[in-house]
């Protein structure tokens, strides 16, 4: 799996549970190092090992850990970049939801070698949506749930999210938008200075 | 057949949505309409009624001073700037409207799009959905993040490369092992209880060669020394350059004092053979100190090295170009009770 994903997991565990815990998990997982390079590609098994040992060490279900990871990716101060990149998707949370269809292509524009879950957004009414997440590694739908939850906050929208489970590489998430302008949300300027 | 005009008759609001940065200029050269995104950029309020060429400066093509001139620039790429405070430059294209209705001039940001968007605080809603400006901004930001990461990676790799070079086990000048490699070999041998000998060699008169003939000559001599040492030792032995003109030789399973003395003599003999470099003749020799693991109940690398060094200096005192065994040095106490005190 791409280093960006592995490094995200590393930063999440380190920032949330402390560097000692991360170092232990890295050792338990038999990495032989404790720092993923964001631009290198690693074996999928490495990522699975890390997640498995992290869940064990923290005594949490993997699904919950992955949802926390998704939330962290957006709300953590240090990773403001990802939040900004996702906000390019649209002016409102609903625009953003629709932009998820293109997410994979957008990310590949910047990092051609990355493989991310493919997302397909369907809506049954103007306020209820399903996001279908296809990925050859299970559980990543939970990361999407965390990301959607944090992005809804970012846009100031009130939403209900429900991971409906799934099988053979397909996970389904139900999104119900209760109030699109529930809170103020965080500001976003298209042309923020690039550093 | 349907007239082309039937297709192009658009409501002003739809035109604004399609081209939110256009201007409509009348036959007489007066601005009739400024589309919303462009209007947002222009300070000083409504431009309607002002003369287009008074408000903008055409930078390319040049020499456009009248509406008549502008009509010749129809369909040509325009580069223009608004007069006054606004520094942003635009690209544009002018097309004629229906007869007698003037021109439509559509503008876009040029290559400075990112600065323009930031300076004017534009949002997605300011661009037509078909416009890729937002994608361009996204790409600039994403690529910048990736480039930063890439720079960091390069810096880490560079640091790691330097560290790896420092840790490498080879002396780059002579191709012999370096001190680090010697430390490893000694640690392994002393730890395993193997029988071995350690020879400490310091070149004599080498400094003179360096001072008289220069470093290139000195390097040549060192390379020659390395060759001699390799030739006079076996595959299983270790030859390391541990200082400028200092070498340590480790002889695997060879602890016979007479044999070792013989090897040392041969080495010194060969080192004394003149070496010519660049037409000059360089002469050196060597002093040697020899210790064997069998002199110690529990050999310790540091102790053996210190003892060999003491034996080497005894050779120097005897007039150089000779070898001394560790246990021949005056005051050698072996592994007595005073040992720790002495080496402390």
XYZ file of C-alpha atoms in Angstrom:
539
model
C 0.000 0.000 0.000
C 1.141 3.499 -0.747
C 3.399 5.229 1.770
C 0.917 8.085 2.093
C -1.614 5.670 3.578
C 0.942 3.993 5.818
C 2.352 7.293 6.931
C -1.160 8.547 7.739
C -1.705 5.527 9.939
C 1.649 6.128 11.618
C 0.942 9.827 12.289
C -2.535 9.024 13.559
C -1.250 6.427 16.030
C 1.694 8.567 17.083
C -0.290 11.799 17.553
C -3.226 10.099 19.251
C -1.504 7.558 21.479
C 2.060 8.852 21.770
C 5.324 7.981 20.048
C 6.141 5.221 22.550
C 2.966 3.373 21.652
C 3.670 3.831 17.947
C 7.223 2.543 18.342
C 5.892 -0.519 20.168
C 3.312 -1.203 17.477
C 5.950 -0.819 14.762
C 8.150 -3.300 16.632
C 5.264 -5.739 17.256
C 4.376 -5.618 13.575
C 8.005 -6.461 12.795
C 8.511 -3.457 10.532
C 12.212 -3.142 11.295
C 11.783 0.654 11.153
C 9.403 3.122 12.737
C 9.055 5.708 10.031
C 7.118 5.185 6.793
C 8.199 7.239 3.820
C 5.192 8.971 2.306
C 6.449 8.602 -1.253
C 7.446 4.960 -1.255
C 5.153 2.021 -1.842
C 5.009 -0.824 0.709
C 3.633 -4.343 0.625
C -0.070 -4.525 1.533
C 0.759 -7.030 4.255
C 2.766 -4.358 6.085
C -0.302 -2.122 6.442
C -2.429 -5.023 7.605
C 0.149 -6.015 10.207
C 0.292 -2.491 11.583
C -3.490 -2.212 11.839
C -3.807 -5.635 13.405
C -1.152 -5.003 16.052
C -2.433 -1.484 16.719
C -5.939 -2.830 17.393
C -4.459 -5.475 19.670
C -2.195 -3.064 21.519
C -4.973 -0.477 21.992
C -7.636 -3.084 22.652
C -9.990 -1.552 20.081
C -11.826 -3.082 17.139
C -10.026 -2.408 13.840
C -13.199 -0.799 12.439
C -13.308 1.791 15.198
C -9.606 2.484 14.844
C -10.060 3.065 11.130
C -12.962 5.427 11.634
C -10.846 7.425 14.110
C -8.115 7.482 11.494
C -10.531 9.014 8.971
C -11.583 11.718 11.433
C -7.968 12.409 12.332
C -7.015 12.887 8.677
C -9.372 15.855 8.417
C -9.452 17.437 11.848
C -5.809 17.143 12.817
C -4.069 20.498 12.571
C -0.963 19.087 10.943
C -2.916 17.466 8.128
C -4.783 20.619 7.104
C -3.620 19.902 3.573
C -5.983 16.978 3.036
C -8.953 18.895 4.401
C -8.187 21.702 1.981
C -7.786 19.357 -0.968
C -11.159 17.787 -0.208
C -12.803 21.189 0.153
C -11.875 21.846 -3.475
C -14.620 19.320 -4.197
C -17.466 21.723 -3.636
C -19.026 24.700 -1.933
C -21.499 22.699 0.170
C -21.399 19.312 1.853
C -23.732 17.904 -0.801
C -21.462 19.215 -3.598
C -18.612 17.623 -1.729
C -20.455 14.280 -1.537
C -20.971 14.323 -5.297
C -17.319 15.157 -5.852
C -16.343 11.862 -4.181
C -17.069 10.166 -7.507
C -14.000 11.929 -8.898
C -11.864 11.581 -5.801
C -9.783 8.704 -7.093
C -9.002 10.526 -10.351
C -8.245 13.753 -8.549
C -5.792 12.108 -6.203
C -4.145 10.294 -9.107
C -3.524 13.646 -10.796
C -1.221 14.487 -7.904
C 0.129 11.037 -6.991
C -0.233 8.741 -10.018
C 0.942 5.551 -8.299
C -1.477 5.632 -5.374
C -4.339 3.126 -5.211
C -7.294 4.369 -3.171
C -10.792 3.014 -2.628
C -13.123 3.836 -5.527
C -16.186 5.725 -4.290
C -19.539 5.899 -5.980
C -22.192 8.237 -4.680
C -25.866 7.545 -5.260
C -28.769 9.533 -3.913
C -32.241 8.290 -3.318
C -33.698 11.608 -2.203
C -32.172 15.076 -2.067
C -31.121 14.355 1.495
C -30.186 10.735 1.613
C -27.217 9.239 -0.121
C -25.314 6.016 -0.251
C -21.577 5.916 -0.779
C -20.312 2.652 -2.208
C -16.680 2.046 -1.422
C -14.845 -0.575 -3.499
C -11.381 -1.584 -2.437
C -9.546 -4.881 -2.435
C -8.669 -4.429 1.258
C -11.591 -4.651 3.671
C -12.305 -2.078 6.364
C -11.392 1.072 4.499
C -15.078 2.011 4.351
C -14.697 2.864 8.032
C -11.957 5.356 7.194
C -14.382 6.946 4.713
C -17.022 7.169 7.467
C -14.534 9.030 9.654
C -13.600 11.365 6.801
C -17.268 12.070 5.972
C -18.044 12.778 9.623
C -15.182 15.251 9.924
C -15.924 16.893 6.564
C -19.588 17.357 7.565
C -18.332 19.217 10.632
C -16.003 21.204 8.433
C -18.886 22.305 6.212
C -21.136 22.865 9.220
C -23.616 20.204 8.063
C -25.565 17.906 10.376
C -25.501 14.351 9.030
C -26.223 10.788 10.115
C -23.729 8.196 8.954
C -24.198 4.470 8.967
C -21.749 1.841 7.829
C -23.955 -0.895 6.412
C -21.165 -3.413 6.063
C -20.553 -5.265 2.855
C -18.656 -8.099 1.317
C -16.116 -9.031 -1.349
C -14.425 -5.657 -1.503
C -17.611 -3.559 -1.430
C -18.692 -1.540 1.596
C -21.814 0.609 1.716
C -22.217 3.788 3.749
C -25.535 5.513 4.262
C -25.455 9.299 4.555
C -28.457 11.289 5.657
C -28.119 15.049 5.503
C -30.367 16.474 8.232
C -29.324 20.110 8.002
C -26.871 21.428 5.461
C -26.300 24.701 7.310
C -26.474 23.452 10.875
C -23.355 25.274 12.052
C -20.976 27.824 10.604
C -18.308 25.373 9.509
C -14.707 26.250 8.894
C -13.771 28.843 6.325
C -12.167 27.832 3.096
C -10.482 30.091 0.538
C -9.623 28.535 -2.824
C -6.437 30.498 -3.124
C -4.864 30.103 0.278
C -1.156 30.709 0.089
C 0.717 27.596 -0.882
C 3.792 27.017 1.216
C -32.963 25.929 -41.994
C -32.400 27.579 -38.664
C -30.370 30.817 -38.510
C -27.230 30.730 -36.395
C -28.579 33.672 -34.479
C -31.414 31.565 -33.134
C -28.915 29.485 -31.251
C -26.846 32.317 -29.895
C -29.573 34.518 -28.550
C -28.838 34.001 -24.865
C -30.285 35.632 -21.806
C -27.717 37.857 -20.083
C -27.833 35.760 -16.902
C -27.000 32.599 -18.835
C -24.158 34.356 -20.584
C -22.884 35.387 -17.142
C -23.010 31.772 -15.967
C -21.193 30.496 -19.026
C -18.625 33.286 -19.080
C -18.486 34.991 -15.699
C -15.562 37.157 -16.813
C -16.804 38.732 -20.029
C -17.380 42.348 -21.065
C -19.812 43.608 -23.655
C -18.655 46.688 -25.522
C -20.952 48.725 -27.760
C -20.241 49.820 -31.350
C -19.183 53.164 -29.953
C -16.609 51.545 -27.658
C -18.542 51.996 -24.423
C -18.857 49.247 -21.831
C -22.409 47.974 -21.651
C -22.020 45.044 -19.292
C -19.406 43.501 -17.013
C -19.999 39.860 -15.965
C -20.111 39.177 -12.184
C -16.725 37.598 -11.448
C -14.920 40.287 -13.398
C -17.038 42.962 -11.693
C -15.902 41.540 -8.343
C -12.272 42.169 -9.268
C -12.734 45.756 -10.338
C -12.681 48.382 -7.658
C -14.426 51.620 -8.300
C -17.881 50.301 -8.964
C -19.887 50.036 -12.121
C -17.951 50.516 -15.317
C -21.015 50.603 -17.544
C -20.948 53.626 -19.814
C -17.165 54.120 -19.637
C -15.018 53.811 -22.712
C -13.487 50.326 -22.873
C -10.077 51.478 -24.092
C -9.865 54.032 -21.295
C -10.487 51.359 -18.697
C -8.185 48.673 -20.057
C -4.715 48.688 -21.484
C -4.135 46.280 -24.344
C -0.622 44.933 -24.040
C -0.832 42.618 -27.024
C -1.528 43.287 -29.823
C -0.144 46.801 -29.477
C -1.276 49.959 -31.208
C -4.958 49.555 -30.569
C -6.362 52.991 -29.951
C -9.861 52.899 -31.290
C -12.865 50.654 -31.679
C -11.896 50.458 -35.331
C -8.491 48.979 -34.350
C -10.132 46.602 -31.906
C -12.348 45.188 -34.610
C -9.197 44.100 -36.426
C -8.122 42.215 -33.328
C -11.259 40.091 -33.324
C -10.490 36.419 -32.679
C -6.821 37.171 -31.958
C -5.436 36.296 -28.512
C -5.478 39.432 -26.369
C -3.290 40.229 -23.389
C -4.671 43.033 -21.311
C -4.654 44.758 -17.975
C -7.032 47.135 -16.271
C -5.668 50.621 -15.760
C -5.360 51.667 -12.146
C -4.640 49.675 -9.037
C -5.489 46.172 -10.309
C -2.239 44.433 -11.220
C -3.768 41.203 -12.546
C -3.186 40.519 -16.223
C -5.781 38.743 -18.302
C -6.012 36.781 -21.471
C -8.941 37.478 -23.680
C -10.666 37.012 -26.968
C -13.073 39.398 -28.690
C -15.889 38.233 -30.941
C -18.431 40.419 -32.758
C -22.036 40.336 -31.653
C -24.893 40.590 -34.135
C -24.517 43.454 -36.602
C -24.360 46.786 -34.857
C -24.341 45.300 -31.353
C -20.617 45.637 -30.663
C -18.199 43.083 -29.257
C -18.139 40.427 -26.584
C -14.730 40.142 -24.948
C -14.265 37.088 -22.763
C -11.411 37.111 -20.264
C -9.576 34.580 -18.161
C -6.674 34.628 -15.795
C -3.397 33.753 -17.397
C -0.675 31.763 -15.797
C -0.947 33.870 -12.628
C -4.313 32.296 -11.865
C -3.352 31.143 -8.355
C -2.279 34.620 -7.259
C -5.373 36.185 -8.794
C -7.714 33.782 -7.010
C -5.971 34.416 -3.715
C -5.800 38.192 -4.113
C -9.487 38.454 -4.945
C -10.726 35.704 -2.663
C -12.659 33.943 -5.419
C -14.668 30.766 -4.812
C -15.894 27.828 -6.918
C -19.080 29.805 -7.572
C -17.074 32.488 -9.378
C -16.097 30.079 -12.126
C -18.195 28.258 -14.678
C -18.483 24.563 -13.804
C -16.770 23.796 -17.120
C -13.782 25.927 -16.171
C -10.816 23.922 -14.890
C -9.438 26.767 -12.775
C -10.444 25.068 -9.540
C -8.828 21.810 -10.696
C -5.711 23.797 -11.531
C -5.616 25.304 -8.040
C -6.179 21.885 -6.538
C -3.311 20.498 -8.585
C -0.957 23.310 -7.645
C -1.685 22.690 -3.986
C -1.504 18.899 -4.199
C 1.692 18.943 -6.246
C 3.283 21.420 -3.858
C 2.525 19.072 -0.953
C 3.984 16.123 -2.865
C 7.067 18.135 -3.828
C 7.633 19.130 -0.205
C 7.370 15.500 0.815
C 9.759 14.578 -1.967
C 12.252 17.192 -0.834
C 12.069 15.820 2.702
C 12.579 12.296 1.423
C 15.626 13.390 -0.569
C 17.057 15.106 2.464
C 16.580 12.004 4.598
C 18.087 9.777 1.923
C 21.071 12.109 1.611
C 21.606 12.004 5.377
C 21.291 8.237 5.352
C 23.747 7.971 2.470
C 26.348 10.022 4.341
C 25.807 7.921 7.445
C 26.137 4.747 5.394
C 29.378 5.968 3.884
C 30.738 6.735 7.328
C 29.782 3.299 8.443
C 31.205 1.530 5.451
C 34.030 -0.774 6.257
C 36.451 0.203 3.565
C 39.213 2.770 3.570
C 38.611 4.505 0.269
C 42.256 5.433 -0.459
C 43.816 2.003 -0.026
C 40.887 -0.356 -0.336
C 41.927 -1.892 2.995
C 39.501 -2.299 5.882
C 39.046 0.750 8.104
C 39.105 1.144 11.875
C 35.429 0.341 12.201
C 35.911 -2.941 10.369
C 38.914 -3.759 12.527
C 36.876 -3.089 15.687
C 34.289 -5.584 14.463
C 36.866 -8.272 13.692
C 38.606 -7.769 17.040
C 35.320 -7.857 18.926
C 34.380 -11.085 17.196
C 37.763 -12.738 17.845
C 38.079 -11.688 21.485
C 34.483 -12.722 22.125
C 34.892 -16.176 20.591
C 38.104 -17.127 22.407
C 39.915 -17.657 19.092
C 43.718 -17.646 18.926
C 45.060 -14.759 16.902
C 47.821 -12.189 16.691
C 47.596 -8.456 16.371
C 50.276 -6.425 14.650
C 50.366 -2.658 14.920
C 52.413 -1.005 12.159
C 53.358 2.650 12.009
C 55.223 3.937 8.953
C 58.578 5.615 9.517
C 59.605 8.709 7.518
C 56.214 8.841 5.847
C 55.712 12.409 7.030
C 58.924 13.352 5.195
C 57.565 11.923 1.926
C 54.374 13.897 2.360
C 56.175 17.104 3.289
C 58.822 16.825 0.558
C 56.892 15.409 -2.379
C 53.321 16.291 -1.539
C 50.154 14.404 -0.710
C 49.875 12.754 -4.102
C 53.227 11.056 -3.504
C 52.114 10.192 0.029
C 48.902 8.613 -1.279
C 50.881 6.629 -3.820
C 53.167 5.315 -1.074
C 50.157 4.374 1.099
C 48.646 2.440 -1.781
C 51.929 0.631 -2.242
C 52.029 -0.184 1.490
C 48.526 -1.572 1.229
C 49.569 -3.816 -1.643
C 52.591 -5.121 0.302
C 50.467 -5.824 3.388
C 47.859 -7.698 1.394
C 50.536 -9.735 -0.357
C 52.293 -10.619 2.888
C 49.117 -11.818 4.626
C 46.668 -14.617 4.017
C 43.069 -14.395 2.898
C 41.765 -15.058 6.415
C 43.858 -12.275 7.953
C 42.617 -8.705 8.343
C 44.562 -5.672 7.166
C 43.165 -2.322 8.262
C 44.321 1.249 7.871
C 43.397 2.789 11.209
C 45.044 6.209 10.911
C 46.963 8.356 8.433
C 50.023 6.078 8.383
C 48.984 3.467 10.934
C 47.897 -0.057 10.138
C 46.633 -2.977 12.153
C 47.042 -6.545 10.938
C 45.141 -9.378 12.546
C 46.391 -12.911 11.978
C 43.809 -15.592 12.340
C 45.056 -18.672 14.329
C 48.689 -17.565 14.101
C 50.272 -17.008 17.512
C 53.815 -18.278 17.035
C 56.184 -15.414 18.052
C 58.966 -16.457 15.688
C 56.668 -16.756 12.699
C 55.125 -13.379 13.503
C 58.509 -11.759 13.880
C 59.445 -13.255 10.521
C 56.344 -11.807 8.857
C 57.052 -8.397 10.407
C 60.637 -8.446 9.147
C 59.540 -9.309 5.644
C 56.989 -6.536 5.660
C 59.545 -3.979 6.898
C 62.007 -5.169 4.270
C 59.502 -4.714 1.495
C 58.349 -1.327 2.818
C 61.945 -0.159 2.594
C 62.109 -0.878 -1.127
C 62.190 2.564 -2.801
C 58.972 3.609 -4.511
C 59.187 6.011 -7.436
C 56.504 8.553 -7.998
C 56.580 11.216 -10.674
C 60.316 10.746 -11.179
C 61.092 10.974 -7.470
C 62.188 8.203 -5.178
C 60.258 7.812 -1.952
C 61.751 5.855 0.924
C 59.945 4.783 4.046
C 60.164 2.069 6.629
C 57.964 0.789 9.430
C 57.954 0.037 13.148
C 55.889 -2.810 14.482
C 54.407 -3.953 17.790
C 53.120 -7.552 18.022
C 50.729 -9.092 20.539
C 48.990 -12.469 20.650
C 45.715 -13.481 22.255
C 47.568 -16.263 24.082
C 49.289 -13.701 26.328
C 45.941 -12.997 27.985
C 43.587 -15.207 29.931
C 40.710 -13.058 28.734
C 41.781 -10.937 25.734
C 40.179 -7.499 25.559
C 40.432 -5.549 22.302
C 41.306 -2.204 23.895
C 43.991 -3.762 26.078
C 45.548 -5.687 23.208
C 45.608 -2.575 21.034
C 47.141 -0.473 23.814
C 49.806 -3.128 24.456
C 50.618 -3.468 20.743
C 50.874 0.301 20.584
C 53.317 0.297 23.526
C 55.369 -2.406 21.766
C 55.322 -0.338 18.581
C 56.739 2.656 20.468
C 59.392 0.438 21.986
C 60.398 -0.379 18.366
C 60.538 3.331 17.572
C 62.775 3.922 20.593
C 65.065 1.113 19.490
C 65.732 3.063 16.306
C 62.695 2.226 14.146
C 62.409 -0.314 11.332
C 62.038 -3.235 13.710
C 59.395 -5.268 15.511
C 58.841 -5.762 19.240
C 56.627 -8.303 20.974
C 54.251 -7.043 23.624
C 55.830 -9.180 26.354
C 59.315 -7.853 25.505
C 58.362 -4.314 26.479
C 60.004 -3.092 29.664
C 57.486 -3.005 32.498
C 55.100 -5.505 30.831
C 53.164 -7.087 33.670
C 50.820 -9.324 31.754
C 47.536 -10.005 33.409
C 48.634 -9.407 36.992
C 46.704 -7.755 39.769
C 48.025 -4.354 38.741
C 46.686 -4.713 35.229
C 43.598 -2.592 35.722
C 45.483 0.100 37.544
C 48.036 0.243 34.757
C 45.557 0.570 31.898
C 43.197 2.902 33.741
